[in-house]
């Protein structure tokens, strides 16, 4: 059953899809996940694989959004919230630091 999954090319496609879905989920950007693997990971590219990877990125970003919405109302023991849930936004890695100084002043 798994004999067709033993080739190097198929294993490479699975690793590529996993990287793309991880980036799409972490940053909430399915197209960003696809573009990341096209630029950084892939040594060869197949348009059919691109559509499969893009669909996987859309599904992973959607599941991440659903899980964030689901776990937003839940609490851990002691009233603490889940640490990975960011209510109201899908981006899990955001930069919220605003610098007060400006380099142009120097």
CSV table of C-alpha atoms in Angstrom, one decimal:
chain,number,residue,atom,x,y,z
A,1,UNK,CA,0.0,0.0,0.0
A,2,UNK,CA,2.8,2.4,0.9
A,3,UNK,CA,5.1,1.2,-1.8
A,4,UNK,CA,4.4,4.2,-4.0
A,5,UNK,CA,5.3,6.6,-1.2
A,6,UNK,CA,8.9,5.4,-1.0
A,7,UNK,CA,10.3,7.3,-3.9
A,8,UNK,CA,12.5,10.3,-3.2
A,9,UNK,CA,10.3,12.7,-5.2
A,10,UNK,CA,7.2,11.8,-3.3
A,11,UNK,CA,8.9,12.2,0.0
A,12,UNK,CA,10.3,15.5,-1.1
A,13,UNK,CA,6.7,16.7,-2.1
A,14,UNK,CA,5.4,15.7,1.4
A,15,UNK,CA,8.2,17.6,3.1
A,16,UNK,CA,7.5,20.6,0.9
A,17,UNK,CA,3.8,20.4,1.6
A,18,UNK,CA,4.4,20.2,5.4
A,19,UNK,CA,6.7,23.2,5.3
A,20,UNK,CA,4.1,25.2,3.3
A,21,UNK,CA,1.3,24.3,5.6
A,22,UNK,CA,3.3,25.2,8.7
A,23,UNK,CA,4.2,28.6,7.4
A,24,UNK,CA,0.6,29.2,6.2
A,25,UNK,CA,-0.7,28.2,9.7
A,26,UNK,CA,1.8,30.2,11.6
A,27,UNK,CA,1.4,33.5,9.7
A,28,UNK,CA,-2.2,33.0,8.5
A,29,UNK,CA,-1.2,33.3,4.8
A,30,UNK,CA,-1.8,30.4,2.5
A,31,UNK,CA,-0.3,32.1,-0.5
A,32,UNK,CA,2.7,33.0,1.6
A,33,UNK,CA,3.3,29.4,2.5
A,34,UNK,CA,3.2,28.4,-1.1
A,35,UNK,CA,5.5,31.2,-2.2
A,36,UNK,CA,7.9,30.4,0.7
A,37,UNK,CA,8.4,26.8,-0.4
A,38,UNK,CA,8.6,27.8,-4.1
A,39,UNK,CA,11.5,30.1,-3.3
A,40,UNK,CA,13.3,28.4,-0.5
A,41,UNK,CA,12.6,24.7,-0.3
A,42,UNK,CA,11.9,23.3,-3.8
A,43,UNK,CA,14.6,22.0,-6.2
A,44,UNK,CA,12.0,21.1,-8.8
A,45,UNK,CA,8.4,22.3,-9.2
A,46,UNK,CA,5.3,20.6,-10.6
A,47,UNK,CA,2.1,22.7,-11.2
A,48,UNK,CA,-0.1,19.8,-10.0
A,49,UNK,CA,1.8,19.7,-6.8
A,50,UNK,CA,1.5,23.5,-6.4
A,51,UNK,CA,-2.3,23.2,-6.5
A,52,UNK,CA,-2.3,20.4,-3.9
A,53,UNK,CA,0.1,22.4,-1.6
A,54,UNK,CA,-2.1,25.5,-1.9
A,55,UNK,CA,-5.2,23.5,-1.0
A,56,UNK,CA,-3.4,22.1,2.0
A,57,UNK,CA,-2.3,25.6,3.0
A,58,UNK,CA,-5.9,26.8,2.8
A,59,UNK,CA,-7.1,23.9,4.9
A,60,UNK,CA,-4.4,24.3,7.5
A,61,UNK,CA,-5.1,28.1,7.9
A,62,UNK,CA,-8.8,27.4,8.1
A,63,UNK,CA,-8.3,24.7,10.8
A,64,UNK,CA,-6.1,27.1,12.7
A,65,UNK,CA,-8.8,29.8,12.6
A,66,UNK,CA,-11.4,27.3,13.8
A,67,UNK,CA,-9.3,26.0,16.6
A,68,UNK,CA,-8.5,29.5,17.8
A,69,UNK,CA,-12.2,30.4,17.8
A,70,UNK,CA,-13.0,27.1,19.6
A,71,UNK,CA,-10.4,27.4,22.3
A,72,UNK,CA,-11.0,31.1,22.9
A,73,UNK,CA,-13.9,30.4,25.3
A,74,UNK,CA,-12.2,27.5,27.1
A,75,UNK,CA,-10.1,27.9,30.3
A,76,UNK,CA,-7.5,25.7,31.9
A,77,UNK,CA,-7.5,24.8,35.6
A,78,UNK,CA,-7.3,27.9,37.7
A,79,UNK,CA,-8.9,30.1,35.2
A,80,UNK,CA,-5.9,30.5,32.9
A,81,UNK,CA,-6.5,30.8,29.1
A,82,UNK,CA,-4.8,28.6,26.5
A,83,UNK,CA,-1.4,30.3,25.8
A,84,UNK,CA,-1.5,29.9,22.0
A,85,UNK,CA,-5.0,31.4,21.5
A,86,UNK,CA,-5.0,34.9,20.1
A,87,UNK,CA,-8.6,36.2,20.1
A,88,UNK,CA,-9.6,38.2,17.2
A,89,UNK,CA,-6.7,37.5,14.9
A,90,UNK,CA,-5.2,34.6,13.0
A,91,UNK,CA,-1.6,35.6,12.9
A,92,UNK,CA,0.2,33.6,15.6
A,93,UNK,CA,3.6,35.4,15.2
A,94,UNK,CA,2.9,39.1,15.2
A,95,UNK,CA,5.2,42.0,16.0
A,96,UNK,CA,3.6,44.5,18.3
A,97,UNK,CA,6.7,46.5,19.3
A,98,UNK,CA,6.5,50.2,18.4
A,99,UNK,CA,9.8,52.0,18.7
A,100,UNK,CA,9.6,55.5,20.1
A,101,UNK,CA,12.8,56.8,18.7
A,102,UNK,CA,13.4,57.5,15.0
A,103,UNK,CA,16.7,57.0,13.2
A,104,UNK,CA,16.1,60.1,11.1
A,105,UNK,CA,16.4,62.2,14.3
A,106,UNK,CA,20.1,61.1,14.7
